[in-house]
mmCIF file of C-alpha atoms in Angstrom:
data_model
loop_
_atom_site.group_PDB
_atom_site.id
_atom_site.type_symbol
_atom_site.label_atom_id
_atom_site.label_comp_id
_atom_site.label_asym_id
_atom_site.label_seq_id
_atom_site.Cartn_x
_atom_site.Cartn_y
_atom_site.Cartn_z
ATOM 1 C CA UNK Y 194 -9.623 -3.764 -17.282
ATOM 2 C CA UNK Y 195 -6.229 -5.531 -16.655
ATOM 3 C CA UNK Y 196 -5.612 -4.314 -13.173
ATOM 4 C CA UNK Y 197 -5.184 -6.369 -10.018
ATOM 5 C CA UNK Y 198 -8.357 -8.171 -9.024
ATOM 6 C CA UNK Y 199 -9.287 -9.769 -5.732
ATOM 7 C CA UNK Y 200 -12.013 -12.188 -4.692
ATOM 8 C CA UNK Y 201 -14.174 -11.979 -2.671
ATOM 9 C CA UNK Y 202 -14.511 -8.289 -2.018
ATOM 10 C CA UNK Y 203 -16.123 -8.955 1.368
ATOM 11 C CA UNK Y 204 -16.117 -12.081 3.653
ATOM 12 C CA UNK Y 205 -17.966 -12.495 6.942
ATOM 13 C CA UNK Y 206 -17.048 -15.607 9.006
ATOM 14 C CA UNK Y 207 -17.437 -16.901 12.434
ATOM 15 C CA UNK Y 208 -14.408 -17.185 14.801
ATOM 16 C CA UNK Y 209 -12.606 -20.411 14.367
ATOM 17 C CA UNK Y 210 -13.423 -20.856 10.702
ATOM 18 C CA UNK Y 211 -10.913 -20.930 7.810
ATOM 19 C CA UNK Y 212 -10.961 -18.450 4.945
ATOM 20 C CA UNK Y 213 -9.228 -18.117 1.585
ATOM 21 C CA UNK Y 214 -8.730 -15.201 -0.485
ATOM 22 C CA UNK Y 215 -7.642 -15.019 -4.136
ATOM 23 C CA UNK Y 216 -5.557 -12.424 -6.070
ATOM 24 C CA UNK Y 217 -5.085 -12.115 -9.766
ATOM 25 C CA UNK Y 218 -2.086 -9.793 -10.483
ATOM 26 C CA UNK Y 219 -1.513 -7.733 -13.535
ATOM 27 C CA UNK Y 220 -0.680 -10.415 -16.154
ATOM 28 C CA UNK Y 221 2.978 -9.636 -16.906
ATOM 29 C CA UNK Y 222 3.848 -8.757 -13.321
ATOM 30 C CA UNK Y 223 6.145 -11.445 -11.657
ATOM 31 C CA UNK Y 224 5.994 -10.112 -8.153
ATOM 32 C CA UNK Y 225 2.985 -10.314 -5.921
ATOM 33 C CA UNK Y 226 2.499 -8.876 -2.407
ATOM 34 C CA UNK Y 227 -0.166 -9.337 0.389
ATOM 35 C CA UNK Y 228 -0.720 -6.583 2.840
ATOM 36 C CA UNK Y 229 -3.237 -6.094 5.584
ATOM 37 C CA UNK Y 230 -4.847 -2.725 6.578
ATOM 38 C CA UNK Y 231 -6.745 -1.951 9.734
ATOM 39 C CA UNK Y 232 -8.876 1.173 10.241
ATOM 40 C CA UNK Y 233 -6.931 4.304 10.504
ATOM 41 C CA UNK Y 234 -3.660 2.628 9.693
ATOM 42 C CA UNK Y 235 -1.471 2.254 6.620
ATOM 43 C CA UNK Y 236 -1.212 -1.114 4.927
ATOM 44 C CA UNK Y 237 1.183 -3.569 6.723
ATOM 45 C CA UNK Y 238 3.271 -5.984 4.674
ATOM 46 C CA UNK Y 239 2.665 -9.714 5.031
ATOM 47 C CA UNK Y 240 4.331 -11.610 2.499
ATOM 48 C CA UNK Y 241 5.579 -11.514 -1.171
ATOM 49 C CA UNK Y 242 6.370 -13.763 -4.064
ATOM 50 C CA UNK Y 243 8.634 -13.569 -7.099
ATOM 51 C CA UNK Y 244 7.138 -15.945 -9.630
ATOM 52 C CA UNK Y 245 6.146 -18.988 -7.658
ATOM 53 C CA UNK Y 246 8.780 -18.515 -4.870
ATOM 54 C CA UNK Y 247 7.841 -16.873 -1.577
ATOM 55 C CA UNK Y 248 10.758 -14.598 -0.910
ATOM 56 C CA UNK Y 249 9.827 -12.902 2.296
ATOM 57 C CA UNK Y 250 7.312 -13.139 5.142
ATOM 58 C CA UNK Y 251 6.654 -10.561 7.809
ATOM 59 C CA UNK Y 252 7.892 -11.730 11.259
ATOM 60 C CA UNK Y 253 4.526 -10.532 12.411
ATOM 61 C CA UNK Y 254 2.769 -12.986 10.297
ATOM 62 C CA UNK Y 255 1.070 -15.710 12.383
ATOM 63 C CA UNK Y 256 1.523 -19.369 11.426
ATOM 64 C CA UNK Y 257 -2.298 -19.493 11.013
ATOM 65 C CA UNK Y 258 -1.653 -17.523 7.792
ATOM 66 C CA UNK Y 259 -0.336 -19.202 4.652
ATOM 67 C CA UNK Y 260 -0.038 -17.993 1.170
ATOM 68 C CA UNK Y 261 0.622 -19.797 -2.155
ATOM 69 C CA UNK Y 262 1.401 -18.784 -5.742
ATOM 70 C CA UNK Y 263 1.679 -22.321 -7.403
ATOM 71 C CA UNK Y 264 2.007 -21.385 -11.016
ATOM 72 C CA UNK Y 265 3.416 -17.999 -10.637
ATOM 73 C CA UNK Y 266 0.172 -16.291 -11.736
ATOM 74 C CA UNK Y 267 -2.669 -15.994 -9.123
ATOM 75 C CA UNK Y 268 -2.000 -16.257 -5.440
ATOM 76 C CA UNK Y 269 -4.287 -17.421 -2.480
ATOM 77 C CA UNK Y 270 -4.026 -16.220 1.191
ATOM 78 C CA UNK Y 271 -5.532 -18.661 3.764
ATOM 79 C CA UNK Y 272 -6.254 -17.892 7.278
ATOM 80 C CA UNK Y 273 -6.861 -20.769 9.560
ATOM 81 C CA UNK Y 274 -8.856 -20.647 12.849
ATOM 82 C CA UNK Y 275 -9.844 -16.990 12.378
ATOM 83 C CA UNK Y 276 -9.838 -14.687 15.338
ATOM 84 C CA UNK Y 277 -11.577 -11.354 15.840
ATOM 85 C CA UNK Y 278 -8.249 -9.616 15.511
ATOM 86 C CA UNK Y 279 -8.013 -10.888 11.942
ATOM 87 C CA UNK Y 280 -10.720 -8.500 10.879
ATOM 88 C CA UNK Y 281 -9.123 -6.120 8.365
ATOM 89 C CA UNK Y 282 -8.856 -5.259 4.684
ATOM 90 C CA UNK Y 283 -6.505 -7.620 3.000
ATOM 91 C CA UNK Y 284 -4.793 -5.948 0.062
ATOM 92 C CA UNK Y 285 -2.880 -7.629 -2.883
ATOM 93 C CA UNK Y 286 -0.424 -5.802 -5.149
ATOM 94 C CA UNK Y 287 1.752 -6.743 -8.080
ATOM 95 C CA UNK Y 288 4.797 -5.293 -9.690
ATOM 96 C CA UNK Y 289 7.571 -6.015 -12.145
ATOM 97 C CA UNK Y 290 10.925 -6.883 -10.931
ATOM 98 C CA UNK Y 291 13.446 -4.149 -11.547
ATOM 99 C CA UNK Y 292 12.996 -0.624 -12.576
ATOM 100 C CA UNK Y 293 11.088 1.521 -9.986
ATOM 101 C CA UNK Y 294 9.218 -1.636 -8.584
ATOM 102 C CA UNK Y 295 6.004 0.322 -8.688
ATOM 103 C CA UNK Y 296 3.314 -1.720 -6.795
ATOM 104 C CA UNK Y 297 -0.229 -1.593 -8.142
ATOM 105 C CA UNK Y 298 -3.025 -2.598 -5.727
ATOM 106 C CA UNK Y 299 -6.179 -4.349 -6.091
ATOM 107 C CA UNK Y 300 -9.531 -3.294 -4.362
ATOM 108 C CA UNK Y 301 -8.930 -5.518 -1.347
ATOM 109 C CA UNK Y 302 -10.979 -8.197 0.501
ATOM 110 C CA UNK Y 303 -12.581 -6.942 3.695
ATOM 111 C CA UNK Y 304 -12.821 -9.668 6.315
ATOM 112 C CA UNK Y 305 -15.060 -9.422 9.274
ATOM 113 C CA UNK Y 306 -14.611 -12.111 11.979
ATOM 114 C CA UNK Y 307 -17.675 -12.323 14.249
ATOM 115 C CA UNK O 266 14.173 -0.408 12.004
ATOM 116 C CA UNK O 267 11.807 1.100 9.464
ATOM 117 C CA UNK O 268 9.404 3.793 10.418
ATOM 118 C CA UNK O 269 7.444 6.212 8.299
ATOM 119 C CA UNK O 270 5.599 9.203 9.976
ATOM 120 C CA UNK O 271 3.073 11.525 8.586
ATOM 121 C CA UNK O 272 0.729 14.203 10.234
ATOM 122 C CA UNK O 273 -2.901 12.925 10.467
ATOM 123 C CA UNK O 274 -4.900 15.606 9.012
ATOM 124 C CA UNK O 275 -4.753 18.634 6.526
ATOM 125 C CA UNK O 276 -7.478 20.992 5.628
ATOM 126 C CA UNK O 277 -7.285 23.364 2.608
ATOM 127 C CA UNK O 278 -9.596 25.555 0.579
ATOM 128 C CA UNK O 279 -10.357 24.648 -2.969
ATOM 129 C CA UNK O 280 -7.851 26.237 -5.344
ATOM 130 C CA UNK O 281 -5.142 26.508 -2.691
ATOM 131 C CA UNK O 282 -1.991 24.291 -2.712
ATOM 132 C CA UNK O 283 -1.749 21.367 -0.282
ATOM 133 C CA UNK O 284 1.673 20.124 1.201
ATOM 134 C CA UNK O 285 1.643 16.697 2.838
ATOM 135 C CA UNK O 286 4.754 15.780 4.706
ATOM 136 C CA UNK O 287 6.437 12.574 5.431
ATOM 137 C CA UNK O 288 9.641 11.446 7.304
ATOM 138 C CA UNK O 289 11.245 8.076 7.023
ATOM 139 C CA UNK O 290 14.055 6.306 8.661
ATOM 140 C CA UNK O 291 15.533 3.765 6.340
ATOM 141 C CA UNK O 292 18.360 5.483 4.254
ATOM 142 C CA UNK O 293 18.699 2.464 2.101
ATOM 143 C CA UNK O 294 15.325 3.022 0.543
ATOM 144 C CA UNK O 295 15.725 3.169 -3.195
ATOM 145 C CA UNK O 296 12.342 4.550 -4.145
ATOM 146 C CA UNK O 297 9.781 6.567 -2.230
ATOM 147 C CA UNK O 298 6.080 6.589 -3.251
ATOM 148 C CA UNK O 299 2.916 8.469 -2.764
ATOM 149 C CA UNK O 300 -0.464 6.668 -2.841
ATOM 150 C CA UNK O 301 -3.972 7.950 -2.628
ATOM 151 C CA UNK O 302 -6.889 6.089 -1.048
ATOM 152 C CA UNK O 303 -10.446 7.183 -1.281
ATOM 153 C CA UNK O 304 -13.135 5.788 1.110
ATOM 154 C CA UNK O 305 -13.849 2.118 0.556
ATOM 155 C CA UNK O 306 -11.209 1.885 -2.299
ATOM 156 C CA UNK O 307 -7.796 0.393 -2.798
ATOM 157 C CA UNK O 308 -4.612 2.392 -3.028
ATOM 158 C CA UNK O 309 -3.881 4.371 -6.219
ATOM 159 C CA UNK O 310 -0.297 5.029 -7.006
ATOM 160 C CA UNK O 311 0.176 8.738 -7.549
ATOM 161 C CA UNK O 312 3.815 9.157 -8.043
ATOM 162 C CA UNK O 313 7.270 8.022 -6.997
ATOM 163 C CA UNK O 314 10.790 9.461 -6.703
ATOM 164 C CA UNK O 315 14.117 7.768 -6.957
ATOM 165 C CA UNK O 316 16.377 8.384 -3.954
ATOM 166 C CA UNK O 317 19.131 10.142 -5.922
ATOM 167 C CA UNK O 318 16.579 12.863 -6.997
ATOM 168 C CA UNK O 319 15.456 15.802 -5.104
ATOM 169 C CA UNK O 320 12.436 16.943 -7.021
ATOM 170 C CA UNK O 321 9.981 15.432 -9.386
ATOM 171 C CA UNK O 322 6.983 17.166 -10.995
ATOM 172 C CA UNK O 323 3.990 15.426 -12.544
ATOM 173 C CA UNK O 324 1.204 17.853 -13.616
ATOM 174 C CA UNK O 325 -0.351 19.219 -10.447
ATOM 175 C CA UNK O 326 1.918 17.104 -8.187
ATOM 176 C CA UNK O 327 5.461 18.086 -7.034
ATOM 177 C CA UNK O 328 7.507 15.693 -4.857
ATOM 178 C CA UNK O 329 10.488 17.061 -2.859
ATOM 179 C CA UNK O 330 12.942 14.812 -1.280
ATOM 180 C CA UNK O 331 15.558 15.860 1.347
ATOM 181 C CA UNK O 332 17.645 12.677 1.684
ATOM 182 C CA UNK O 333 19.851 14.249 4.411
ATOM 183 C CA UNK O 334 16.800 14.912 6.620
ATOM 184 C CA UNK O 335 14.925 11.802 5.357
ATOM 185 C CA UNK O 336 12.001 14.098 4.554
ATOM 186 C CA UNK O 337 9.613 13.665 1.709
ATOM 187 C CA UNK O 338 6.769 16.042 0.649
ATOM 188 C CA UNK O 339 3.928 15.983 -1.761
ATOM 189 C CA UNK O 340 2.563 19.219 -3.029
ATOM 190 C CA UNK O 341 -0.706 19.313 -4.869
ATOM 191 C CA UNK O 342 -1.316 22.627 -6.821
ATOM 192 C CA UNK O 343 -4.753 23.995 -7.363
ATOM 193 C CA UNK O 344 -6.387 21.528 -4.958
ATOM 194 C CA UNK O 345 -9.929 20.268 -5.979
ATOM 195 C CA UNK O 346 -12.690 18.633 -3.954
ATOM 196 C CA UNK O 347 -11.855 15.486 -5.801
ATOM 197 C CA UNK O 348 -8.530 15.419 -4.010
ATOM 198 C CA UNK O 349 -10.118 14.709 -0.704
ATOM 199 C CA UNK O 350 -8.680 11.450 0.335
ATOM 200 C CA UNK O 351 -6.012 9.745 2.490
ATOM 201 C CA UNK O 352 -2.522 10.169 1.165
ATOM 202 C CA UNK O 353 0.058 7.633 2.241
ATOM 203 C CA UNK O 354 3.911 7.793 1.695
ATOM 204 C CA UNK O 355 5.768 4.591 1.512
ATOM 205 C CA UNK O 356 9.451 3.611 1.404
ATOM 206 C CA UNK O 357 10.639 0.409 -0.322
ATOM 207 C CA UNK O 358 13.477 -1.976 -0.076
ATOM 208 C CA UNK O 359 11.421 -4.890 -1.453
ATOM 209 C CA UNK O 360 8.059 -4.691 0.416
ATOM 210 C CA UNK O 361 6.539 -1.267 0.985
ATOM 211 C CA UNK O 362 6.478 0.328 4.428
ATOM 212 C CA UNK O 363 3.663 2.827 4.785
ATOM 213 C CA UNK O 364 3.010 5.722 6.944
ATOM 214 C CA UNK O 365 -0.364 6.004 8.822
ATOM 215 C CA UNK O 366 -1.740 8.411 6.129
ATOM 216 C CA UNK O 367 -2.682 12.008 5.963
ATOM 217 C CA UNK O 368 -6.358 12.846 5.500
ATOM 218 C CA UNK O 369 -6.781 15.644 3.148
ATOM 219 C CA UNK O 370 -9.961 17.728 3.448
ATOM 220 C CA UNK O 371 -10.670 20.171 0.656
ATOM 221 C CA UNK O 372 -13.225 22.907 1.592
ATOM 222 C CA UNK O 373 -15.187 24.302 -1.232
#
């Protein structure tokens, strides 16, 4: 299966701890996106990369959040000093630049902050 | 600003057609998308339409776009119990902006 993969699938952490999630996009896709989804809501955009360049960050994104895509392949999303409000599903998607920009999503990482 | 709105819930009988509606605000959106999400799963891309089209058909799915009214709809013909899920419309100028989703319940 060459779809988008995310690791871990579930993470439980205590408030104040740092967490890091990983996303591996579809191999030929040069764009990678991070979204957050809370219960009963649609996904909310966080940030995206084209190759290794971070092109856009949501103005809603706290400075406790940082994302990297060092070699233009996989990406990591780190949340520092987690808060209970960070509990959500973190979704990664990838696409090709150009054409219809269809984004294909991974299964997500569910974060629970206790 | 960007805002995508959908009705929250739709219930249909198996074999009937389902129509899920969506309104969006950003007229510069180039593509509009429909995604399906089953419980505990990620989002599955169902179909998309380019903003200069007004209709697209893909097997049991028909997408209608009224660009003047910024209204998008997804029609599912011969709805099956396996179609029960949450359906999201999304507009794109780069990142996707999603609606809150419409929960489709299919009664046997």
